[in-house]
Coordinates of N, CA and C in Angstrom, one line a residue:
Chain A
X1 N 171.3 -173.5 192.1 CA 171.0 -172.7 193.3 C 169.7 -173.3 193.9
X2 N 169.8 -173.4 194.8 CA 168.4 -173.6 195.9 C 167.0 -173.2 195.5
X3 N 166.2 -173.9 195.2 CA 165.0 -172.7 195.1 C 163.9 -173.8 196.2
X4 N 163.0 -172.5 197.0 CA 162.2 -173.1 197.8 C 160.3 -172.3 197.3
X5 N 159.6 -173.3 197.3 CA 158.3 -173.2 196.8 C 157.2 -173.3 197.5
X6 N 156.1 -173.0 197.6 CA 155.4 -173.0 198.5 C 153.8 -173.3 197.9
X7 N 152.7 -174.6 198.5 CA 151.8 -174.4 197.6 C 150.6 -174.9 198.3
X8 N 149.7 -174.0 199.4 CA 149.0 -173.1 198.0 C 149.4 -171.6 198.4
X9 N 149.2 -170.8 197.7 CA 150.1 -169.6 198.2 C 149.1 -168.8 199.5
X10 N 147.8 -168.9 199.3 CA 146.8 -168.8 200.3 C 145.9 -169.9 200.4
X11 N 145.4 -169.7 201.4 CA 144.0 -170.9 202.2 C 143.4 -170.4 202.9
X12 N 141.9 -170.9 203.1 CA 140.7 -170.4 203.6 C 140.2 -171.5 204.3
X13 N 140.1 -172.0 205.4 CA 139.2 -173.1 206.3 C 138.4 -172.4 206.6
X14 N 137.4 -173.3 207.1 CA 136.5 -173.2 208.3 C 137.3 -174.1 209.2
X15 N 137.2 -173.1 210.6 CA 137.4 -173.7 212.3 C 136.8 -175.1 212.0
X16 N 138.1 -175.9 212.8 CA 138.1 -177.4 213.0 C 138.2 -178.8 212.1
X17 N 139.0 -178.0 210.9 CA 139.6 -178.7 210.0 C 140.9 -178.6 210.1
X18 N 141.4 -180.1 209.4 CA 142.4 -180.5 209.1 C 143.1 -179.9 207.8
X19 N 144.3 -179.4 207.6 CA 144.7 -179.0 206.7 C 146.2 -179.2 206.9
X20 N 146.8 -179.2 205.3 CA 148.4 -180.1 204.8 C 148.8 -178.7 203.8
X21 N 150.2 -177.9 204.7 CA 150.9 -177.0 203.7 C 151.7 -177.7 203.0
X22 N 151.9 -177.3 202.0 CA 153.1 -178.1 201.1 C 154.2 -177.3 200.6
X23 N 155.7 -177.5 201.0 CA 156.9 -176.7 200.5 C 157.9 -178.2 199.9
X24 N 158.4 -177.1 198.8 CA 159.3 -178.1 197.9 C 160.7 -177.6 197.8
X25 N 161.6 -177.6 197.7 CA 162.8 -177.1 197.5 C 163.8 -178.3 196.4
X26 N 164.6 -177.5 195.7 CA 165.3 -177.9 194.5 C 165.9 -179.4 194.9
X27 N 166.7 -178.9 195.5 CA 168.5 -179.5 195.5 C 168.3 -180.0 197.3
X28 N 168.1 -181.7 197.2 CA 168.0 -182.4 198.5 C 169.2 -182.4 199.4
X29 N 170.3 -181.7 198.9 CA 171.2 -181.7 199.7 C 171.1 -180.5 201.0
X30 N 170.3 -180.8 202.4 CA 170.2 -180.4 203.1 C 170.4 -180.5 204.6
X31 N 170.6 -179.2 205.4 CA 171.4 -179.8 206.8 C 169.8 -180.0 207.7
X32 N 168.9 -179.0 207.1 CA 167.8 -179.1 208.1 C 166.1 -178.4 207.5
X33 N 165.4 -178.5 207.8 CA 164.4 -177.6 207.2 C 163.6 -177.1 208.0
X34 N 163.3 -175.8 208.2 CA 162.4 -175.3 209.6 C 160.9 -174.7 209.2
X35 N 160.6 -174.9 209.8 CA 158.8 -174.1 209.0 C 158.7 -173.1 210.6
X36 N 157.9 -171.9 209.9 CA 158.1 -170.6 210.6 C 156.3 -170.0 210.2
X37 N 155.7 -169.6 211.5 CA 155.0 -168.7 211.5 C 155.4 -167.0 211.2
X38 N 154.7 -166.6 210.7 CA 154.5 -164.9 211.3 C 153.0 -164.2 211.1
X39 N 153.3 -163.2 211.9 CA 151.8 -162.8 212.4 C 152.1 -161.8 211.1
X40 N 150.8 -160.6 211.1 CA 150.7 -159.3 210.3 C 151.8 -159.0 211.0
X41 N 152.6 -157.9 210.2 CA 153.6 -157.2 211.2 C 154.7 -157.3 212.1
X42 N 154.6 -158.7 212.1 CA 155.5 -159.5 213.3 C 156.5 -160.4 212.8
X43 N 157.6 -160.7 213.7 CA 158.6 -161.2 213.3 C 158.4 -162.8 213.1
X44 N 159.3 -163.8 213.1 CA 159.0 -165.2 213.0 C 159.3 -165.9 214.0
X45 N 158.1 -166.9 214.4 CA 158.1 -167.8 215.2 C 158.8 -169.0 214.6
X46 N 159.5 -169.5 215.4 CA 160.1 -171.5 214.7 C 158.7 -172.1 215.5
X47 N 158.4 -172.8 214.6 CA 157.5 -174.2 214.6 C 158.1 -175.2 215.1
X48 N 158.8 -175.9 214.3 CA 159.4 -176.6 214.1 C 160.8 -177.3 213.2
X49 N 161.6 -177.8 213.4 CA 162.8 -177.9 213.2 C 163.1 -179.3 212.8
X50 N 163.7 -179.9 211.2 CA 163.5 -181.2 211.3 C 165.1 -181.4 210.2
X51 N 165.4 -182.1 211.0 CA 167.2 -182.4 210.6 C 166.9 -183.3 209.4
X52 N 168.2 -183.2 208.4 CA 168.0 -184.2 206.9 C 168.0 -185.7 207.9
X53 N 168.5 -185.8 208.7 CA 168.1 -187.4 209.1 C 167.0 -187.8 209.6
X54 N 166.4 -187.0 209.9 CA 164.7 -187.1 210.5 C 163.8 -187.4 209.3
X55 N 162.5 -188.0 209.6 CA 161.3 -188.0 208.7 C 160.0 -187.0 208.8
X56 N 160.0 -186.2 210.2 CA 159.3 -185.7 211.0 C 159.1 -185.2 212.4
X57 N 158.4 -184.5 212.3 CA 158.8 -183.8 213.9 C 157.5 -183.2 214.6
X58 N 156.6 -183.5 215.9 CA 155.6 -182.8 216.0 C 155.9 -181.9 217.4
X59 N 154.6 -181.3 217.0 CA 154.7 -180.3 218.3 C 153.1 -179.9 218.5
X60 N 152.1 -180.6 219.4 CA 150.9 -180.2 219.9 C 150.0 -180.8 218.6
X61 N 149.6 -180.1 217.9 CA 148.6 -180.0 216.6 C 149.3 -180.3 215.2
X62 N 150.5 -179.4 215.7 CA 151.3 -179.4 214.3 C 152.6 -180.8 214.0
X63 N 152.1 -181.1 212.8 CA 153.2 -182.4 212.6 C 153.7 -181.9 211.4
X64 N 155.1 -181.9 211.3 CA 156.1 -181.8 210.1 C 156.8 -182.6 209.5
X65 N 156.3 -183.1 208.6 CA 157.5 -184.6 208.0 C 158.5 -183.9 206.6
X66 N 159.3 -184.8 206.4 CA 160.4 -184.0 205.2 C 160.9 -185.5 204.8
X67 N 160.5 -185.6 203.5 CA 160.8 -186.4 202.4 C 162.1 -185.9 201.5
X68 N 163.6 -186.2 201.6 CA 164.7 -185.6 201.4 C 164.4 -185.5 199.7
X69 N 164.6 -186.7 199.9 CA 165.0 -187.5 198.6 C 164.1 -187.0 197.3
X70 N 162.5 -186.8 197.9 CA 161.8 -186.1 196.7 C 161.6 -184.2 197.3
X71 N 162.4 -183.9 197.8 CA 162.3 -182.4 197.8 C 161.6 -181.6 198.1
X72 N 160.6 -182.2 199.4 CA 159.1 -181.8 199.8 C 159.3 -182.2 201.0
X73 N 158.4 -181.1 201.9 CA 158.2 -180.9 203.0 C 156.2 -180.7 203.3
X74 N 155.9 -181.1 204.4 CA 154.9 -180.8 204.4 C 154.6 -180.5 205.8
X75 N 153.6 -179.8 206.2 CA 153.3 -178.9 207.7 C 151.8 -179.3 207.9
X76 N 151.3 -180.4 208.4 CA 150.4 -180.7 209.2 C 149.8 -179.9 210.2
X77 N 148.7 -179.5 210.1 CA 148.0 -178.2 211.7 C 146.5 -179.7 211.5
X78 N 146.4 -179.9 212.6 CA 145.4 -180.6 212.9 C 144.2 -179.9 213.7
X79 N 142.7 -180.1 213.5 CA 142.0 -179.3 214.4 C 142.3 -177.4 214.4
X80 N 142.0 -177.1 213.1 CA 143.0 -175.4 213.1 C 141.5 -175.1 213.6
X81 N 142.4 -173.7 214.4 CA 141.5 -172.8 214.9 C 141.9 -171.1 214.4
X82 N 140.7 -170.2 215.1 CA 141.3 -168.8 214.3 C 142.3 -168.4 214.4
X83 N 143.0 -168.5 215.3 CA 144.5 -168.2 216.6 C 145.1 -169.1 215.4
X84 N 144.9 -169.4 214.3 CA 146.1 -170.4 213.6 C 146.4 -169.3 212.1
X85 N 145.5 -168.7 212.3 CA 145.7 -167.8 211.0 C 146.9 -166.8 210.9
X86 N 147.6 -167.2 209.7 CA 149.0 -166.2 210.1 C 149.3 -166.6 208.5
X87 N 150.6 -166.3 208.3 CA 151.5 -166.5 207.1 C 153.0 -167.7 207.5
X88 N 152.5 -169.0 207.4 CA 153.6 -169.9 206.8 C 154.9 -170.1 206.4
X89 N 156.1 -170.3 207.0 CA 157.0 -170.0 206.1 C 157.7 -171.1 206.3
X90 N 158.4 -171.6 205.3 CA 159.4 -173.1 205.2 C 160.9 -172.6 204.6
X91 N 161.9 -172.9 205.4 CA 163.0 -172.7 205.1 C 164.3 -174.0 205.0
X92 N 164.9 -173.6 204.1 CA 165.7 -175.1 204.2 C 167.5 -174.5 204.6
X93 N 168.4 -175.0 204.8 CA 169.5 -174.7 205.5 C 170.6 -175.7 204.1
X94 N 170.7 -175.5 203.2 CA 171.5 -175.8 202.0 C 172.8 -176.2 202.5
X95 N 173.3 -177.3 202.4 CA 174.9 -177.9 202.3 C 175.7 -177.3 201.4
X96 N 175.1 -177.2 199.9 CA 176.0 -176.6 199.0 C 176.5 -175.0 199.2
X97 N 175.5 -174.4 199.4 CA 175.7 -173.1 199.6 C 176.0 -171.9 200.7
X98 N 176.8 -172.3 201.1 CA 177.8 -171.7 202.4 C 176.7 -171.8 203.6
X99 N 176.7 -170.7 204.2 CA 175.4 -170.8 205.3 C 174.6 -170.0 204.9
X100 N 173.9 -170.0 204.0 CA 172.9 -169.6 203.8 C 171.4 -170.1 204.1
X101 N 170.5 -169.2 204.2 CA 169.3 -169.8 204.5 C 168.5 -169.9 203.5
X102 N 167.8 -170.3 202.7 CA 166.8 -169.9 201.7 C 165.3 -170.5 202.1
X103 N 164.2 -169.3 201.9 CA 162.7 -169.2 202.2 C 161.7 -169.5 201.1
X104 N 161.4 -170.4 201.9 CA 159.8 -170.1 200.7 C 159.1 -169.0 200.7
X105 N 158.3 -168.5 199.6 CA 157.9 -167.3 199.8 C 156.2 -167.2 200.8
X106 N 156.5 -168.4 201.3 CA 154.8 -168.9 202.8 C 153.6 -168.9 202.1
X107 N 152.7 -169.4 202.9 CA 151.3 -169.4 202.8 C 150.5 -169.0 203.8
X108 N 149.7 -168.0 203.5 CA 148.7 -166.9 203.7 C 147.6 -168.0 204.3
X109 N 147.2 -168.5 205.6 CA 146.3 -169.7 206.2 C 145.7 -168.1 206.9
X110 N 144.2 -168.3 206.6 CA 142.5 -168.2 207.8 C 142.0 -168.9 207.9
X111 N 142.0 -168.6 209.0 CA 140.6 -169.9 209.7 C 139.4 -169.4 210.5
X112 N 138.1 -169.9 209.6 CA 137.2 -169.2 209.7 C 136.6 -169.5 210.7
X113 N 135.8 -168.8 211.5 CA 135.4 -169.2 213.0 C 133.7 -169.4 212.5
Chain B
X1 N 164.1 -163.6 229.5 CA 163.6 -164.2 228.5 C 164.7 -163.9 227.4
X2 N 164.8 -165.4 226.8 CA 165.7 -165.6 225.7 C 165.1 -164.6 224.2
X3 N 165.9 -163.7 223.6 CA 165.2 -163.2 223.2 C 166.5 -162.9 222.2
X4 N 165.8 -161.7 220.7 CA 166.4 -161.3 219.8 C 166.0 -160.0 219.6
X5 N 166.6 -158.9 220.1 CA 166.3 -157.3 220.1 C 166.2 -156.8 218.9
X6 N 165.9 -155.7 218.3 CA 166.1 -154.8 217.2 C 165.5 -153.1 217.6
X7 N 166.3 -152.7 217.3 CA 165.6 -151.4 217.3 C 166.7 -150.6 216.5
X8 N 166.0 -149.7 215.6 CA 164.3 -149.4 216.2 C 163.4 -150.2 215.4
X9 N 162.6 -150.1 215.7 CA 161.3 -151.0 215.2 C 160.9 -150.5 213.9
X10 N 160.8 -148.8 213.8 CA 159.9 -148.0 213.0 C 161.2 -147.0 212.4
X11 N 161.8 -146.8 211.4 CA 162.4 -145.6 211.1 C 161.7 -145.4 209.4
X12 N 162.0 -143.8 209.7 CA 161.9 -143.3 208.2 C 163.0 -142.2 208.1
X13 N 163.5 -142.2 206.8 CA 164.6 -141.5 206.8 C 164.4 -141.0 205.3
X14 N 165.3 -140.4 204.8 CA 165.9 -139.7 203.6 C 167.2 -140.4 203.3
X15 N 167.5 -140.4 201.7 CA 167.9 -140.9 201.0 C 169.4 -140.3 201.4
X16 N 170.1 -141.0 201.7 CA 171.9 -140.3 202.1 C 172.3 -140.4 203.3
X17 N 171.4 -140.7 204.3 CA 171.5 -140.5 205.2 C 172.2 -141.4 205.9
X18 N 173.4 -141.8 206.6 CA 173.4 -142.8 207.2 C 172.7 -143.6 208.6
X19 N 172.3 -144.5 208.7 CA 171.9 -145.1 209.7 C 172.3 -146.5 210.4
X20 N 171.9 -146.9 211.6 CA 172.6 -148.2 212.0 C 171.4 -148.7 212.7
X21 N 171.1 -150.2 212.2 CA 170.1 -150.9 212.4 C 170.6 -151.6 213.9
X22 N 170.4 -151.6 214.9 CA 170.9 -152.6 216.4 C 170.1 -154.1 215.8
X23 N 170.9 -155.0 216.0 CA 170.8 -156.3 217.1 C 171.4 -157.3 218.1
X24 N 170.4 -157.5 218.7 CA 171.0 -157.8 219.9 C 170.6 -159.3 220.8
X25 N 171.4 -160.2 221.4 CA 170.5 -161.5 221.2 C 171.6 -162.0 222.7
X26 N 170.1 -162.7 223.5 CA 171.2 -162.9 224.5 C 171.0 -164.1 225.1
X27 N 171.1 -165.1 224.1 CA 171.3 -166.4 224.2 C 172.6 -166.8 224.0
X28 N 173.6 -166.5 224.0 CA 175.2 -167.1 223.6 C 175.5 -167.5 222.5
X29 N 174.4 -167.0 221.6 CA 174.4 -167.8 220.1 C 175.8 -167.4 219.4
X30 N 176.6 -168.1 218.5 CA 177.5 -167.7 217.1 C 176.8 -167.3 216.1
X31 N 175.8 -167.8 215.6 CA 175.7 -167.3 214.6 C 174.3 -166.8 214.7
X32 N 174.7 -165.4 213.6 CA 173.8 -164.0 213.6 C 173.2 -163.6 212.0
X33 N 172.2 -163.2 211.8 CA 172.1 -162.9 210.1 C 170.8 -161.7 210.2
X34 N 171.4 -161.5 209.0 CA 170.1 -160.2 208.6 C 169.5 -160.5 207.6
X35 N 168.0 -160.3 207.6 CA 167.2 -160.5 206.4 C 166.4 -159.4 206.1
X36 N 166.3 -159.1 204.9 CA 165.1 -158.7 204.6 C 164.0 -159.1 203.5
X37 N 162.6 -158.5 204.0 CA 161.6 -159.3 203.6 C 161.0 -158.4 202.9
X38 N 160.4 -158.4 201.2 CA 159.8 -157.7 200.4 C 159.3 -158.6 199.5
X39 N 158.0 -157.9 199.8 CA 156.7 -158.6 199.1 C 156.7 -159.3 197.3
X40 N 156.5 -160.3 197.4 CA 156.6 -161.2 196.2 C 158.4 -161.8 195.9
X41 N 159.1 -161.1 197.1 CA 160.3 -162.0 197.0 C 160.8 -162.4 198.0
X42 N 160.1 -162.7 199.4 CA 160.1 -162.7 200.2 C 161.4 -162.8 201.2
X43 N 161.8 -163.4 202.0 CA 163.1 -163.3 202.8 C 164.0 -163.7 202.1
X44 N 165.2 -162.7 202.1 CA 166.1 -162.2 201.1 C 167.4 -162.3 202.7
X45 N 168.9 -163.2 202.4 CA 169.5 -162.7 204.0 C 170.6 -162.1 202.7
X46 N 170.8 -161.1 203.8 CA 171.8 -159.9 203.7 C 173.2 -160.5 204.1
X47 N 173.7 -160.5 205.5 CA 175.0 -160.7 205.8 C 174.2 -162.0 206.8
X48 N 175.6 -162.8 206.9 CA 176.0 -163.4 208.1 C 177.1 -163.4 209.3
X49 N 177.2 -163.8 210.3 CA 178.3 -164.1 211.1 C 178.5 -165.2 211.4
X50 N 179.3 -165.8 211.9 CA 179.7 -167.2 212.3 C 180.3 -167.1 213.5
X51 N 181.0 -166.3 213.9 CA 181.5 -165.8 215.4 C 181.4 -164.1 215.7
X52 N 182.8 -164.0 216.5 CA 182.8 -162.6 216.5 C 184.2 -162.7 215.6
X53 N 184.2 -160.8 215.3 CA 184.9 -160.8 214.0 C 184.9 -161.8 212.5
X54 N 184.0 -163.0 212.2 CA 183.3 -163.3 211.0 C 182.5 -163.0 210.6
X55 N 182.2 -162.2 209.3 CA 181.2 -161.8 208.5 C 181.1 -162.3 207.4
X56 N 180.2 -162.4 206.8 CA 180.3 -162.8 205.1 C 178.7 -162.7 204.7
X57 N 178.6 -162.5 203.1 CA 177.8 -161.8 202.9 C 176.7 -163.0 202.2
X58 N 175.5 -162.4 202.2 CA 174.6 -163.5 201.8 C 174.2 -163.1 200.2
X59 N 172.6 -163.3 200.3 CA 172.6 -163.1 199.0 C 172.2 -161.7 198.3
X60 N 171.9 -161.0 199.1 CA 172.1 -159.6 198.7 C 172.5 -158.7 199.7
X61 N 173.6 -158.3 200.0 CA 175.1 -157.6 200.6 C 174.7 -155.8 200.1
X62 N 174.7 -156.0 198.8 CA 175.0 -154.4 198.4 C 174.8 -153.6 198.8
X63 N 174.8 -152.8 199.4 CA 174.6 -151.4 199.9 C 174.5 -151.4 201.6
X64 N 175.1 -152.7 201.9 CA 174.9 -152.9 203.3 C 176.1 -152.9 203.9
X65 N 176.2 -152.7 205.4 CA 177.7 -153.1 206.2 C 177.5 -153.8 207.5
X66 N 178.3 -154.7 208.1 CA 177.9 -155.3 209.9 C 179.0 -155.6 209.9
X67 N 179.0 -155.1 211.0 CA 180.3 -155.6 212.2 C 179.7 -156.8 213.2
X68 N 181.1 -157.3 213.7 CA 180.5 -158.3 214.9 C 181.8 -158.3 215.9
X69 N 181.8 -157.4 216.6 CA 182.9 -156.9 217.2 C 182.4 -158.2 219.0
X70 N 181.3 -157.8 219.2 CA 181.0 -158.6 220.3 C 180.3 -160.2 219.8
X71 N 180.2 -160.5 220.7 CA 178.9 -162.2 220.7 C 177.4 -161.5 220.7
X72 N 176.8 -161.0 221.5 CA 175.7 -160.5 221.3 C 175.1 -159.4 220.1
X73 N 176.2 -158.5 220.1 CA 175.5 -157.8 219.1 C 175.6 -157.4 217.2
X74 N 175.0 -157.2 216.7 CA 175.3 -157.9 214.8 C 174.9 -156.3 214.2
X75 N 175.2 -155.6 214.6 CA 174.7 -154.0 213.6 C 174.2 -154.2 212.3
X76 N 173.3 -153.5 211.6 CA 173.3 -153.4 210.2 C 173.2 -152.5 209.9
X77 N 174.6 -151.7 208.7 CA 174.7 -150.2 208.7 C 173.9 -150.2 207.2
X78 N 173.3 -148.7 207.0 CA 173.5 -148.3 205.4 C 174.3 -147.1 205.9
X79 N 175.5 -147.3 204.8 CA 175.9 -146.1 204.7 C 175.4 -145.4 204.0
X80 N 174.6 -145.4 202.7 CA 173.8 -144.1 201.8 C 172.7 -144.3 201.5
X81 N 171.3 -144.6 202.6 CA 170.0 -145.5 202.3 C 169.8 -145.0 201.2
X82 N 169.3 -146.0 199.8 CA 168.1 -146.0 198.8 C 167.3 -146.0 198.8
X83 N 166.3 -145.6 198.1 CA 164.6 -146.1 198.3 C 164.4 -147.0 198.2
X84 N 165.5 -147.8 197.7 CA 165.1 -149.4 196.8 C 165.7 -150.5 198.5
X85 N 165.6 -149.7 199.2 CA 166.5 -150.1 201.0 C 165.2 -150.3 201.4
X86 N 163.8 -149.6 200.8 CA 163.2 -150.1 201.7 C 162.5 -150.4 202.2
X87 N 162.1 -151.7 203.3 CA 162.0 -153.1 203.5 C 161.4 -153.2 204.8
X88 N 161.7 -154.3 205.0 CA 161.2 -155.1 206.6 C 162.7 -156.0 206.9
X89 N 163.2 -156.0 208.2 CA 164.7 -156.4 208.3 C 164.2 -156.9 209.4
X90 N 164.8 -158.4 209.0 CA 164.8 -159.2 210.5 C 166.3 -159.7 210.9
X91 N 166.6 -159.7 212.1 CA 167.8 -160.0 212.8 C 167.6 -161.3 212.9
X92 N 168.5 -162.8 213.1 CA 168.3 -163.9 213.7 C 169.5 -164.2 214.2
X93 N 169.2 -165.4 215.3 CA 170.7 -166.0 215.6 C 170.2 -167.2 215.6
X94 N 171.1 -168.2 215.8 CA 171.2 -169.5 215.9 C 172.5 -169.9 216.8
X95 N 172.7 -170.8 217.8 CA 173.4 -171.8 218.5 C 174.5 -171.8 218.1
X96 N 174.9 -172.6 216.9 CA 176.1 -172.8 215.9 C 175.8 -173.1 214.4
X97 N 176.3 -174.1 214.5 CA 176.5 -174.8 213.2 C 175.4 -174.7 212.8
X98 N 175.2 -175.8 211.7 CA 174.2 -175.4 210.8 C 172.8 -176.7 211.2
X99 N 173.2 -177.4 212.1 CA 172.2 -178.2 212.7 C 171.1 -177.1 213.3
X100 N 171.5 -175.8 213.7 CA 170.5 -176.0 215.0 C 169.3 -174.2 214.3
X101 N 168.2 -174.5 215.0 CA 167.1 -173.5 215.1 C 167.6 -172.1 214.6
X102 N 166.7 -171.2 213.8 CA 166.9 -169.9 213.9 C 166.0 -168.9 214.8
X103 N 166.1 -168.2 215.7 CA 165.6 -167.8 216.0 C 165.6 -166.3 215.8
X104 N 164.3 -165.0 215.5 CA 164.0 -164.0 214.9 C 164.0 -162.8 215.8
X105 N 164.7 -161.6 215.4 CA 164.2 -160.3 216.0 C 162.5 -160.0 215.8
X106 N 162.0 -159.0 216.2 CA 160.4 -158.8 215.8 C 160.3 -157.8 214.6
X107 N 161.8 -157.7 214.1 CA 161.9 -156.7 212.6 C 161.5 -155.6 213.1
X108 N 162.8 -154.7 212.1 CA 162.5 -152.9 211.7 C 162.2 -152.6 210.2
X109 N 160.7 -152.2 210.1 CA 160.3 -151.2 208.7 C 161.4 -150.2 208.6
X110 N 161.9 -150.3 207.3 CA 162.6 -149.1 207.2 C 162.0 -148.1 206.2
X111 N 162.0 -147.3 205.7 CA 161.4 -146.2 204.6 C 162.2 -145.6 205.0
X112 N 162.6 -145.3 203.1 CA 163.9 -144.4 202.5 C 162.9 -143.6 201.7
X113 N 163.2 -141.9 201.8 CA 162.3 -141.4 200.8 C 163.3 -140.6 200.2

């Protein structure tokens, strides 16, 4: 069965650093893998969206690459600011297992002003 | 605005009671899912849909029910809420297949006492 991991479970910057989330998932047989904000309270934003044939995918600050083959994902935020502080979430879209989605359990990012 | 409804946002109920969770999404999407999210096991999906009239259940179904009678809308019943029901529930849809984006309701707290 799928399992998705998430590391570090929290992080602490200071404003205007560079920082690398890291998500791992089992079993490389996948259709896609999406990394997902959420605020306190609030539902989930898509980030970004990166098909098993892609290597990466950016958007503004944030760059997402996915290494199939070794079962890692990583979520680039370049230049974070406080407006970046939220909870992380990496999800992968499993081939084997019907349509199912399976989550990592995210990472808890502040950024200190 | 392309969006993913839920309501209600906030319920608190008693144990027996039946209730029906709305969502509602009016992008033209096929497929619809429910999740819920509880702390240290994080997003957990309930049911899915693949059209109208397809349902099938995810990884934790029990004590749950959805119809998909229309394209837009994906209900989530309890028929006998538990305490153990309760959660943070997010609606999503997606385009189709399994290539494409999820996109999220802004979640209903539920409380079962």
């Amino acid at each position: 069965k799928q399992e998705v991991t998430q590391i570090p479970a929290a992080l602490s910057v200071p404003e205007g650093e560079n920082l690398v989330l890291n998500c791992s998932f089992t079993d490389s047989a996948i259709y896609n893998l999406q990394w997902f904000r959420q605020d306190p309270g609030k539902g989930l934003t898509s980030l970004l969206l990166i098909q098993s044939s892609q290597r990466e995918q950016t958007s503004g600050r944030l760059n997402a690459s996915l290494d199939k083959s070794s079962g890692r994902s990583t979520l680039y935020i370049a230049a974070s600011q406080p407006g970046d502080s939220a909870t992380y979430l990496c999800a992968v879209r499993p081939r084997n297992y019907g349509q199912n989605f399976v989550f990592g359990p995210g990472t808890r990012l502040s950024v200190l002003p | 605005e392309a969006q993913v409804t839920q309501n209600p946002r906030y319920l608190i109920t008693v144990t027996g009671k039946k209730l029906t969770v709305t969502c509602s999404q009016n992008m033209n999407h096929e497929y619809m899912s429910w999740y819920r999210q509880d702390p240290g096991l994080g997003l957990r999906q309930i049911y899915y849909s693949m059209n109208v009239e397809v349902t099938d259940k995810g990884d934790v179904p029990e004590g749950y029910k959805v119809s998909r009678k229309e394209k837009r809308n994906f209900p989530l019943i309890l028929e006998s809420p538990s305490p153990n029901q309760t959660s943070l529930y997010f609606c999503a849809s997606s385009l189709g297949g399994a290539s494409y984006e999820q996109y999220f309701g802004p979640g209903t707290r539920l409380t079962v006492t």
